[in-house]
Amino acid sequence: KQEVTQIPAALSVPEGENLVLNCSFTDSAIYNLQWFRQDPGKGLTSLLLIQSSQREQTSGRLNASLDKSSGRSTLYIAASQPGDSATYLCAVTKAAGNKLTFGGGTRVLVKP
Amino acid sequence: DAGVTQSPTHLIKTRGQQVTLRCSPKSGHDTVSWYQQALGQGPQFIFQYYEEEERQRGNFPDRFSGHQFPNYSSELNVNALLLGDSALYLCASSLGHYNTEAFFGQGTRLTVV
């Protein structure tokens, strides 16, 4: 059974510092990995999707890496801003069209 | 282009009652998945509908059931509500079995009292 872990559960950084968020999964046989952002009480916003054949994906200040063999992904957010404060969730899927298995999320606070 | 829309946004029900939640997928998407998110936890997969049939199911009791309509919209029904069913219910849409990039709605906050 696939298990996804995100450590730490919460993180606080001063504005301008780079954020590094970790995601690990127990079964390396994944199809893709997706990073999401969730604001309090709201739905999930897709940030980046990495296919299993890719090593990284970039969008603006966001960069996500994937090391399938070691079961890890890292989301980097450059030059953090207070507006980046949210919970970040990673999720993996085993096959095309399959369900997402989520980690518990990392709650991020960026202090002005 | 409208994204995934869910209704209602909030509702309060009494233990033992039944509830129906609704979801309209993103334009062009034909697959709808439902997730339950308890406070402070990651979403848990309930089930997925494709071509009006339940294709996958997570570890949820039969009290949780669903339906997909010909226009791809979907309903989640929960019978005999328990206090533990209180959660944020999220709907996600995707394009069939070719691309699993999922797009989520804003969720329905269900409180059972």
PDB file of C-alpha atoms in Angstrom, chain B residues 8-113:
ATOM      1  CA  PRO B   8     -23.434  23.642  -1.649  1.00  0.00           C
ATOM      2  CA  THR B   9     -20.352  25.271  -0.103  1.00  0.00           C
ATOM      3  CA  HIS B  10     -21.457  24.593   3.462  1.00  0.00           C
ATOM      4  CA  LEU B  11     -24.161  22.588   5.137  1.00  0.00           C
ATOM      5  CA  ILE B  12     -25.111  21.332   8.547  1.00  0.00           C
ATOM      6  CA  LYS B  13     -26.905  18.017   9.058  1.00  0.00           C
ATOM      7  CA  THR B  14     -28.082  15.985  12.027  1.00  0.00           C
ATOM      8  CA  ARG B  15     -26.826  12.502  12.835  1.00  0.00           C
ATOM      9  CA  GLY B  16     -28.786   9.841  10.974  1.00  0.00           C
ATOM     10  CA  GLN B  17     -29.801  12.132   8.132  1.00  0.00           C
ATOM     11  CA  GLN B  18     -28.846  11.773   4.496  1.00  0.00           C
ATOM     12  CA  VAL B  19     -26.956  14.301   2.360  1.00  0.00           C
ATOM     13  CA  THR B  20     -26.287  14.843  -1.337  1.00  0.00           C
ATOM     14  CA  LEU B  21     -23.342  16.839  -2.616  1.00  0.00           C
ATOM     15  CA  ARG B  22     -22.954  17.942  -6.228  1.00  0.00           C
ATOM     16  CA  CYS B  23     -20.053  18.499  -8.595  1.00  0.00           C
ATOM     17  CA  SER B  24     -19.714  19.838 -12.120  1.00  0.00           C
ATOM     18  CA  PRO B  25     -16.379  18.970 -13.729  1.00  0.00           C
ATOM     19  CA  LYS B  26     -14.090  21.306 -15.620  1.00  0.00           C
ATOM     20  CA  SER B  27     -15.171  21.787 -19.211  1.00  0.00           C
ATOM     21  CA  GLY B  28     -13.992  18.893 -21.361  1.00  0.00           C
ATOM     22  CA  HIS B  29     -13.330  16.570 -18.429  1.00  0.00           C
ATOM     23  CA  ASP B  30     -15.181  13.273 -18.208  1.00  0.00           C
ATOM     24  CA  THR B  31     -13.887  11.740 -14.968  1.00  0.00           C
ATOM     25  CA  VAL B  32     -14.928  12.782 -11.484  1.00  0.00           C
ATOM     26  CA  SER B  33     -13.317  11.677  -8.231  1.00  0.00           C
ATOM     27  CA  TRP B  34     -14.464  12.413  -4.693  1.00  0.00           C
ATOM     28  CA  TYR B  35     -12.233  12.905  -1.658  1.00  0.00           C
ATOM     29  CA  GLN B  36     -12.878  13.420   2.050  1.00  0.00           C
ATOM     30  CA  GLN B  37     -10.546  15.708   3.977  1.00  0.00           C
ATOM     31  CA  ALA B  38     -10.675  15.749   7.761  1.00  0.00           C
ATOM     32  CA  LEU B  39      -9.290  18.801   9.533  1.00  0.00           C
ATOM     33  CA  GLY B  40      -5.487  18.900   9.456  1.00  0.00           C
ATOM     34  CA  GLN B  41      -5.156  15.828   7.227  1.00  0.00           C
ATOM     35  CA  GLY B  42      -4.623  15.093   3.555  1.00  0.00           C
ATOM     36  CA  PRO B  43      -7.597  14.148   1.361  1.00  0.00           C
ATOM     37  CA  GLN B  44      -8.688  10.494   1.318  1.00  0.00           C
ATOM     38  CA  PHE B  45     -10.031   8.936  -1.890  1.00  0.00           C
ATOM     39  CA  ILE B  46     -13.701   7.904  -1.769  1.00  0.00           C
ATOM     40  CA  PHE B  47     -14.476   6.809  -5.340  1.00  0.00           C
ATOM     41  CA  GLN B  48     -14.142   7.706  -9.014  1.00  0.00           C
ATOM     42  CA  TYR B  49     -16.723   7.834 -11.796  1.00  0.00           C
ATOM     43  CA  TYR B  50     -16.027   7.466 -15.487  1.00  0.00           C
ATOM     44  CA  GLU B  51     -18.575   6.764 -18.224  1.00  0.00           C
ATOM     45  CA  GLU B  52     -21.317   6.851 -15.572  1.00  0.00           C
ATOM     46  CA  GLU B  53     -19.840   3.914 -13.673  1.00  0.00           C
ATOM     47  CA  GLU B  54     -17.907   3.645 -10.430  1.00  0.00           C
ATOM     48  CA  ARG B  55     -14.407   2.653 -11.552  1.00  0.00           C
ATOM     49  CA  GLN B  56     -12.418   2.744  -8.321  1.00  0.00           C
ATOM     50  CA  ARG B  57     -13.366   2.865  -4.685  1.00  0.00           C
ATOM     51  CA  GLY B  58     -11.423   3.702  -1.570  1.00  0.00           C
ATOM     52  CA  ASN B  59     -11.891   2.298   1.909  1.00  0.00           C
ATOM     53  CA  PHE B  60     -15.283   3.846   2.656  1.00  0.00           C
ATOM     54  CA  PRO B  61     -18.469   2.066   3.787  1.00  0.00           C
ATOM     55  CA  ASP B  62     -21.502   1.491   1.589  1.00  0.00           C
ATOM     56  CA  ARG B  63     -23.178   4.483   3.231  1.00  0.00           C
ATOM     57  CA  PHE B  64     -21.166   6.476   0.706  1.00  0.00           C
ATOM     58  CA  SER B  65     -22.552   6.185  -2.798  1.00  0.00           C
ATOM     59  CA  GLY B  66     -22.448   8.219  -5.941  1.00  0.00           C
ATOM     60  CA  HIS B  67     -23.698   8.791  -9.414  1.00  0.00           C
ATOM     61  CA  GLN B  68     -22.451  10.316 -12.641  1.00  0.00           C
ATOM     62  CA  PHE B  69     -24.819  11.828 -15.164  1.00  0.00           C
ATOM     63  CA  PRO B  70     -24.508  11.864 -18.985  1.00  0.00           C
ATOM     64  CA  ASN B  71     -23.198  15.453 -18.835  1.00  0.00           C
ATOM     65  CA  TYR B  72     -20.365  14.144 -16.569  1.00  0.00           C
ATOM     66  CA  SER B  73     -21.601  15.945 -13.455  1.00  0.00           C
ATOM     67  CA  SER B  74     -21.670  13.851 -10.320  1.00  0.00           C
ATOM     68  CA  GLU B  75     -23.345  13.451  -6.941  1.00  0.00           C
ATOM     69  CA  LEU B  76     -22.031  12.066  -3.682  1.00  0.00           C
ATOM     70  CA  ASN B  77     -24.637  10.662  -1.305  1.00  0.00           C
ATOM     71  CA  VAL B  78     -24.001   9.811   2.328  1.00  0.00           C
ATOM     72  CA  ASN B  79     -26.669   7.954   4.317  1.00  0.00           C
ATOM     73  CA  ALA B  80     -27.072   7.578   8.079  1.00  0.00           C
ATOM     74  CA  LEU B  81     -24.675  10.409   8.835  1.00  0.00           C
ATOM     75  CA  LEU B  82     -22.245  10.028  11.728  1.00  0.00           C
ATOM     76  CA  LEU B  83     -20.418  12.765  13.608  1.00  0.00           C
ATOM     77  CA  GLY B  84     -17.200  11.427  12.045  1.00  0.00           C
ATOM     78  CA  ASP B  85     -18.484  12.254   8.568  1.00  0.00           C
ATOM     79  CA  SER B  86     -17.883  15.933   9.313  1.00  0.00           C
ATOM     80  CA  ALA B  87     -15.208  16.991   6.833  1.00  0.00           C
ATOM     81  CA  LEU B  88     -14.431  18.953   3.691  1.00  0.00           C
ATOM     82  CA  TYR B  89     -15.598  16.978   0.658  1.00  0.00           C
ATOM     83  CA  LEU B  90     -13.599  17.659  -2.468  1.00  0.00           C
ATOM     84  CA  CYS B  91     -14.452  16.866  -6.043  1.00  0.00           C
ATOM     85  CA  ALA B  92     -11.726  16.513  -8.663  1.00  0.00           C
ATOM     86  CA  SER B  93     -12.073  16.216 -12.412  1.00  0.00           C
ATOM     87  CA  SER B  94      -9.668  14.883 -14.994  1.00  0.00           C
ATOM     88  CA  LEU B  95      -9.662  13.705 -18.573  1.00  0.00           C
ATOM     89  CA  GLY B  96     -10.368  10.001 -18.633  1.00  0.00           C
ATOM     90  CA  HIS B  97      -7.579   7.509 -18.412  1.00  0.00           C
ATOM     91  CA  TYR B  98      -5.081   9.453 -20.489  1.00  0.00           C
ATOM     92  CA  ASN B  99      -4.036  12.238 -18.166  1.00  0.00           C
ATOM     93  CA  THR B 100      -4.268  12.178 -14.412  1.00  0.00           C
ATOM     94  CA  GLU B 101      -3.697  15.885 -13.810  1.00  0.00           C
ATOM     95  CA  ALA B 102      -6.519  16.570 -11.398  1.00  0.00           C
ATOM     96  CA  PHE B 103      -8.326  19.857 -10.905  1.00  0.00           C
ATOM     97  CA  PHE B 104     -10.246  20.385  -7.692  1.00  0.00           C
ATOM     98  CA  GLY B 105     -13.329  22.331  -6.728  1.00  0.00           C
ATOM     99  CA  GLN B 106     -13.581  24.594  -3.692  1.00  0.00           C
ATOM    100  CA  GLY B 107     -15.125  21.822  -1.624  1.00  0.00           C
ATOM    101  CA  THR B 108     -18.254  21.359   0.467  1.00  0.00           C
ATOM    102  CA  ARG B 109     -17.849  21.740   4.222  1.00  0.00           C
ATOM    103  CA  LEU B 110     -20.194  19.219   5.896  1.00  0.00           C
ATOM    104  CA  THR B 111     -20.850  19.501   9.616  1.00  0.00           C
ATOM    105  CA  VAL B 112     -22.801  16.728  11.322  1.00  0.00           C
ATOM    106  CA  VAL B 113     -24.272  17.625  14.730  1.00  0.00           C
TER     107      VAL B 113
END
